[in-house]
PDB file of C-alpha atoms in Angstrom:
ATOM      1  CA  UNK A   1     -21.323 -12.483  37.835  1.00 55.00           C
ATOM      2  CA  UNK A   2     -23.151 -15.475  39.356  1.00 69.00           C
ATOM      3  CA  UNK A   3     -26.039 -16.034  41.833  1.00 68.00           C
ATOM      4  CA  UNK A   4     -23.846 -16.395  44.502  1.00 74.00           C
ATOM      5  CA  UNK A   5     -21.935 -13.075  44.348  1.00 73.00           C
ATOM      6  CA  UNK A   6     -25.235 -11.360  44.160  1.00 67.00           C
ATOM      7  CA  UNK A   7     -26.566 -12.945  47.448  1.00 68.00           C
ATOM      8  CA  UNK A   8     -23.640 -11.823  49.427  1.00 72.00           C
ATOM      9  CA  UNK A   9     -23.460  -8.371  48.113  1.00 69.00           C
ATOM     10  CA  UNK A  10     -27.006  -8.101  49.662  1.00 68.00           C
ATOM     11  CA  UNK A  11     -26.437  -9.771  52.822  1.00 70.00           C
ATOM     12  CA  UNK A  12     -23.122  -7.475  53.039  1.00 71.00           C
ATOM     13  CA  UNK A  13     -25.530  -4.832  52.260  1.00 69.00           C
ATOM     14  CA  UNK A  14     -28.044  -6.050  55.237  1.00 67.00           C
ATOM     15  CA  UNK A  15     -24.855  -6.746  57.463  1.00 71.00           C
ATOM     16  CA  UNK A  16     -23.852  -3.380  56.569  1.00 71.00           C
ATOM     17  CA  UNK A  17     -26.753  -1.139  57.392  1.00 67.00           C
ATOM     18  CA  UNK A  18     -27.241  -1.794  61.029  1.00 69.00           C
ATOM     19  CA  UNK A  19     -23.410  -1.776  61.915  1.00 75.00           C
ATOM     20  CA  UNK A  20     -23.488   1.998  60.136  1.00 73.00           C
ATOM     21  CA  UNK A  21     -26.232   2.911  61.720  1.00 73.00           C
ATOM     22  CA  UNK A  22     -25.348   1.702  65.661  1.00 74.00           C
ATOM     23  CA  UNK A  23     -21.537   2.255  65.074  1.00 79.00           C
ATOM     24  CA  UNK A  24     -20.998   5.441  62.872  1.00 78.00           C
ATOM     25  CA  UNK A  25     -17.175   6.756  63.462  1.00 77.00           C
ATOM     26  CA  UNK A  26     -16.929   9.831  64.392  1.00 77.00           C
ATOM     27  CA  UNK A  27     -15.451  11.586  61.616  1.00 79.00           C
ATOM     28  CA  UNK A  28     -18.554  10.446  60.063  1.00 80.00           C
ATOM     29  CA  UNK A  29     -20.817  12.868  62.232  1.00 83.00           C
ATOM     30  CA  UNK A  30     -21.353  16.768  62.646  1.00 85.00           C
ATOM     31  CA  UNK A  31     -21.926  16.999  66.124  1.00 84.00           C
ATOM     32  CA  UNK A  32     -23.283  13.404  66.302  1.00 84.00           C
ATOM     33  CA  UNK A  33     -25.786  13.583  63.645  1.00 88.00           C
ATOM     34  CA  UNK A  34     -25.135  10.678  61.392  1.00 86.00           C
ATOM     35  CA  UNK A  35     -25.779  10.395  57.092  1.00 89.00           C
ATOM     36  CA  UNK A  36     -29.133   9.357  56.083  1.00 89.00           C
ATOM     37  CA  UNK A  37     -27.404   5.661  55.820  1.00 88.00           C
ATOM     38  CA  UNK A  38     -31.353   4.205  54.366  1.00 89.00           C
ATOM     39  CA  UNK A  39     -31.221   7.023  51.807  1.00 91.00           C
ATOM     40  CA  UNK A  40     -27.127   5.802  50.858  1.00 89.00           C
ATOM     41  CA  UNK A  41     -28.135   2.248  50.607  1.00 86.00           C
ATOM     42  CA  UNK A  42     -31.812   2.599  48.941  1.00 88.00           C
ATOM     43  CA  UNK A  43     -30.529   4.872  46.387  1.00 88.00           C
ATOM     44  CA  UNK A  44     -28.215   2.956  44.020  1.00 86.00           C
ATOM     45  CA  UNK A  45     -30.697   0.182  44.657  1.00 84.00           C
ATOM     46  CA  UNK A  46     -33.483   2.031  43.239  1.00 87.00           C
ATOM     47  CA  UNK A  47     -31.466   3.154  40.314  1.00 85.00           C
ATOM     48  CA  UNK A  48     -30.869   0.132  39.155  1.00 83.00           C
ATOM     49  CA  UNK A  49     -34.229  -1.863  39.572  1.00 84.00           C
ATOM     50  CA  UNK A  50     -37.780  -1.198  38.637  1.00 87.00           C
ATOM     51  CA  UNK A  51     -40.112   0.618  40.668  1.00 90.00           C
ATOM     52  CA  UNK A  52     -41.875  -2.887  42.334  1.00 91.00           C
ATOM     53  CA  UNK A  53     -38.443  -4.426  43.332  1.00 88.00           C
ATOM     54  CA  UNK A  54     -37.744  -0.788  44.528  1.00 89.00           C
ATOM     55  CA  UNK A  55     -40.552  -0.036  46.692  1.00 92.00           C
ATOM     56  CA  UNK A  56     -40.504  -3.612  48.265  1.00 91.00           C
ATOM     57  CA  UNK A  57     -37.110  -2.713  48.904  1.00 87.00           C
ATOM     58  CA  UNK A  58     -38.211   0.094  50.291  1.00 90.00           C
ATOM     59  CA  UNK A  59     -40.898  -1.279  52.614  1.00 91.00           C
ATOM     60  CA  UNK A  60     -38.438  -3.941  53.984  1.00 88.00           C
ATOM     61  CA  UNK A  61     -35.840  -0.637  54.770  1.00 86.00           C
ATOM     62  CA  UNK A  62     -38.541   1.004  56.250  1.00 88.00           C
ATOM     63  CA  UNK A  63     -39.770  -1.860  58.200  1.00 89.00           C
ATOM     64  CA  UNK A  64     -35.966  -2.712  59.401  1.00 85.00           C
ATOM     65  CA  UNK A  65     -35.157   1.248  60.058  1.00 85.00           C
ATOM     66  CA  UNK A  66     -37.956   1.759  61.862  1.00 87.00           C
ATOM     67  CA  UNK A  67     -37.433  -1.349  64.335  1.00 85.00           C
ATOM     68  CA  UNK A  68     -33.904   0.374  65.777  1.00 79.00           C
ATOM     69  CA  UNK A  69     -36.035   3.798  66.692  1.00 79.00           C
ATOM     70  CA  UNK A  70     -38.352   3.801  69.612  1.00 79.00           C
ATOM     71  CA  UNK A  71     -40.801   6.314  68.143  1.00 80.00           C
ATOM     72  CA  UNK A  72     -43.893   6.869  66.500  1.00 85.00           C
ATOM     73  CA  UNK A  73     -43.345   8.347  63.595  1.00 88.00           C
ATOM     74  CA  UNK A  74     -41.791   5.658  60.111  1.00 91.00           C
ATOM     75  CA  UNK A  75     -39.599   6.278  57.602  1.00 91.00           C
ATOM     76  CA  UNK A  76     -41.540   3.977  55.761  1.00 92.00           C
ATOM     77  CA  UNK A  77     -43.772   6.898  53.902  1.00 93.00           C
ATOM     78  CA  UNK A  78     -40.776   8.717  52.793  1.00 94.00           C
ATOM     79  CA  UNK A  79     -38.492   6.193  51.436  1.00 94.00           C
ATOM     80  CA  UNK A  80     -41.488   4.586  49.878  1.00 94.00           C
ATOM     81  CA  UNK A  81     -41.939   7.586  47.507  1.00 95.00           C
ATOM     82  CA  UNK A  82     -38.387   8.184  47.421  1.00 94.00           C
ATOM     83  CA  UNK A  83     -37.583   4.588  45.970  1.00 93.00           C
ATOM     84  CA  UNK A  84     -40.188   5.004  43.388  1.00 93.00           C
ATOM     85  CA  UNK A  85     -38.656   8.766  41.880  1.00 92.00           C
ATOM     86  CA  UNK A  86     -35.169   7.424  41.867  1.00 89.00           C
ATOM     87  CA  UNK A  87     -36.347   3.926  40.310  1.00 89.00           C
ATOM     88  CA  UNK A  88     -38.343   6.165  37.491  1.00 87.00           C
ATOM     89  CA  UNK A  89     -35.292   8.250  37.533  1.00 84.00           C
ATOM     90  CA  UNK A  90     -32.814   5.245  36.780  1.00 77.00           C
ATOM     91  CA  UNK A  91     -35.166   3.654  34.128  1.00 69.00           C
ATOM     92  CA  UNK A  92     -35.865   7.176  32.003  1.00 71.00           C
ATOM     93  CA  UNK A  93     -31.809   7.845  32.767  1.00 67.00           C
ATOM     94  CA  UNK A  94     -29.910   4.752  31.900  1.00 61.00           C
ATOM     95  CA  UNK A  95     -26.422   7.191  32.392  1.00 65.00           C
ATOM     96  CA  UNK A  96     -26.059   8.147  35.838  1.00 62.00           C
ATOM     97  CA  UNK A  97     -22.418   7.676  35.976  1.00 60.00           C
ATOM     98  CA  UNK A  98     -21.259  11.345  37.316  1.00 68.00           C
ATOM     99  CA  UNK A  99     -20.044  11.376  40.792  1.00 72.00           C
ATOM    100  CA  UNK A 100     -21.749  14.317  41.923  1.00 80.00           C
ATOM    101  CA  UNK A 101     -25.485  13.404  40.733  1.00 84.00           C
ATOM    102  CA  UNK A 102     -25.440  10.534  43.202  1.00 86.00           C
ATOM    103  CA  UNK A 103     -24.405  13.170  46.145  1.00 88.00           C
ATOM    104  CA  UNK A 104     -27.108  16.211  44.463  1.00 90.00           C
ATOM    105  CA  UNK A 105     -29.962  12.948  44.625  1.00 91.00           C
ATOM    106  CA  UNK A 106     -29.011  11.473  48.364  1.00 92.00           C
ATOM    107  CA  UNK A 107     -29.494  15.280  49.539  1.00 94.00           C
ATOM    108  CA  UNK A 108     -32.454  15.242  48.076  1.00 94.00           C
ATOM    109  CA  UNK A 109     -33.692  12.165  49.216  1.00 94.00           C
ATOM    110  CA  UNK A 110     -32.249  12.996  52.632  1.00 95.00           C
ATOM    111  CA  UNK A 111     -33.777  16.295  53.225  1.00 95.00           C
ATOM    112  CA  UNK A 112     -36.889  14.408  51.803  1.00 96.00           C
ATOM    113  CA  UNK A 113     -37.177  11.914  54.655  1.00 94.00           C
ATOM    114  CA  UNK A 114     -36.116  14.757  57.289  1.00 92.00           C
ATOM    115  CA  UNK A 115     -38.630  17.089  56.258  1.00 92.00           C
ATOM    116  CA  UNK A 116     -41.021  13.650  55.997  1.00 92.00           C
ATOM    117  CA  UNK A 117     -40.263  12.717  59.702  1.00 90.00           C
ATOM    118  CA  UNK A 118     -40.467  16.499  60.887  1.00 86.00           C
ATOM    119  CA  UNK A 119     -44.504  16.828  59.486  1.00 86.00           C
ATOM    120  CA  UNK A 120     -44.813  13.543  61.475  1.00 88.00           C
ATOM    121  CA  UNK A 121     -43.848  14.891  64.786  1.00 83.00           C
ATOM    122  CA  UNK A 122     -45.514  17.767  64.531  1.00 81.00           C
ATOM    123  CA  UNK A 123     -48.750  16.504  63.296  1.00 83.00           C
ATOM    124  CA  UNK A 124     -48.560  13.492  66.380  1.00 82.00           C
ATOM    125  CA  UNK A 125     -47.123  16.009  68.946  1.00 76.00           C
ATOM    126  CA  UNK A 126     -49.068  18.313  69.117  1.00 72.00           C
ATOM    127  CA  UNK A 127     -47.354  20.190  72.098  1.00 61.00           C
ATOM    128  CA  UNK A 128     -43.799  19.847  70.502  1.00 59.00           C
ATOM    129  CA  UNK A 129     -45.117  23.542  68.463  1.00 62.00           C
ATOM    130  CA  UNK A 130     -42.710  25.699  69.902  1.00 66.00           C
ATOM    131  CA  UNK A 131     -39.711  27.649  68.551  1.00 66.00           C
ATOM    132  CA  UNK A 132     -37.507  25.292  69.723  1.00 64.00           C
ATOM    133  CA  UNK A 133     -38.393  22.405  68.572  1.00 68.00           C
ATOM    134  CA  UNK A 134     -38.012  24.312  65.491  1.00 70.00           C
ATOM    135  CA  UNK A 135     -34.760  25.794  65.302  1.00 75.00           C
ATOM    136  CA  UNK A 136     -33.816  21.996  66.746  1.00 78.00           C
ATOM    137  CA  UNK A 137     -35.419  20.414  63.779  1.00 80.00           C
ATOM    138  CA  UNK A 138     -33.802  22.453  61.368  1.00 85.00           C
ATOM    139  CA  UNK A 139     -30.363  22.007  62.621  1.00 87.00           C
ATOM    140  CA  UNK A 140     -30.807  18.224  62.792  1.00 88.00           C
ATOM    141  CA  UNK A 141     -31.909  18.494  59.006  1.00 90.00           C
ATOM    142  CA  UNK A 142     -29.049  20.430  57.792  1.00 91.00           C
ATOM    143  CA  UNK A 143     -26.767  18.911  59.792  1.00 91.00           C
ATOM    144  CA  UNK A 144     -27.824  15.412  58.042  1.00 92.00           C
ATOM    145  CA  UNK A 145     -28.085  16.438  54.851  1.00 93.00           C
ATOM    146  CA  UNK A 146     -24.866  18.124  54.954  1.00 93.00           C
ATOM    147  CA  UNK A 147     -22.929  14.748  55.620  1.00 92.00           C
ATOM    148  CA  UNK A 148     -24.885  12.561  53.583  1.00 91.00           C
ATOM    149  CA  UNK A 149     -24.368  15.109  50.809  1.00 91.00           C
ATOM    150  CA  UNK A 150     -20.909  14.498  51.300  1.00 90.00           C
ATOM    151  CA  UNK A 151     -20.585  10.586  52.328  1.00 89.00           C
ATOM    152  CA  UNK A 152     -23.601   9.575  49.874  1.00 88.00           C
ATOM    153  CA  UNK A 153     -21.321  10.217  46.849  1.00 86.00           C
ATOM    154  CA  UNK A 154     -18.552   7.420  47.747  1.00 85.00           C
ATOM    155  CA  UNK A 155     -20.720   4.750  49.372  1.00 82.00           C
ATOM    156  CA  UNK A 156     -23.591   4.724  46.864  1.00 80.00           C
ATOM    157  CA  UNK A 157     -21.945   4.906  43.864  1.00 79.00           C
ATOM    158  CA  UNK A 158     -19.479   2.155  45.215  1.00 79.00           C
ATOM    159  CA  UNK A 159     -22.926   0.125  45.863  1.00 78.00           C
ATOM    160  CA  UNK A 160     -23.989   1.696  41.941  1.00 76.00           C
ATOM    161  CA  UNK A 161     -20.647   0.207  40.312  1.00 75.00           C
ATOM    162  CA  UNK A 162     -21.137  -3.271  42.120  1.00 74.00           C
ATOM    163  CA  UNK A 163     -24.854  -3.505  40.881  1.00 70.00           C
ATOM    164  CA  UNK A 164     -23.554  -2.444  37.395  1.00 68.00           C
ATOM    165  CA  UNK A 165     -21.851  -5.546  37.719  1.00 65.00           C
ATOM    166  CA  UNK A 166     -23.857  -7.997  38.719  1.00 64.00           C
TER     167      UNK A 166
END
């Protein structure tokens, strides 16, 4: 495929990621917890470039991510090291065509950045120690890795198929 077909797979892909993010549907959601949507767009990415493309990817996600939450803690850490294993992944793996590894590597990756942005809030807050925070936390994390476990699957390997292409 030519130049131009790449460019507006990635600006579909850029489009893409802040509608998913601001207008999830709601079938989409388990009790309005949304997928991991930077872990279902970084992934096939990663799989299918080396490690430097990857992790600038990665930075730029991060960067972009990180602008729609009002918070201290970044995902930038976490999908930093995340695009580097599945870019190391894709180049020692050249045959990642089975449905379900795409699904078993977003949870991953998803529980990953959860458990990433969880150490953040408790190392900055301090206060936030308490069981509830807790049993919050871990709800919120199996909650998300739950439905990206189950939307990752269709969306990234869509995105996998169209990079095979290009």
């Amino acid at each position: 495929m030519n130049k131009t077909t790449k460019n507006i797979l990635i600006f579909f892909t850029i489009i893409c990621l802040p509608s998913f993010i601001i207008i999830t549907p709601d079938w989409l959601k388990i009790n309005g917890i949304t997928p991991c949507w930077p872990v279902i767009l970084l992934l096939p990415f990663s799989l299918k470039n080396p490690p430097w493309k990857s992790a600038t990817a990665s930075l730029l996600l991060g960067v972009f991510i990180d602008s729609f939450t009002i918070s201290d803690v970044s995902y930038i850490p976490s999908l930093l090291i995340l695009s580097l294993a599945f870019s190391v992944y894709g180049l020692h793996n050249k045959k990642i065509e089975l449905f379900l590894n795409i699904g078993l590597m977003a949870i991953f990756g998803t529980f990953f950045v959860g458990l990433s942005i969880w150490v953040q809030k408790i190392i900055l807050y301090s206060v936030l120690r308490n069981h509830w925070f807790h049993s919050w936390s871990i709800y919120v994390l199996i909650s998300e890795v739950i439905i990206t476990g189950l939307v990752a699957p269709f969306f990234s390997s869509w995105l996998l198929l169209t990079y095979k292409k290009i």
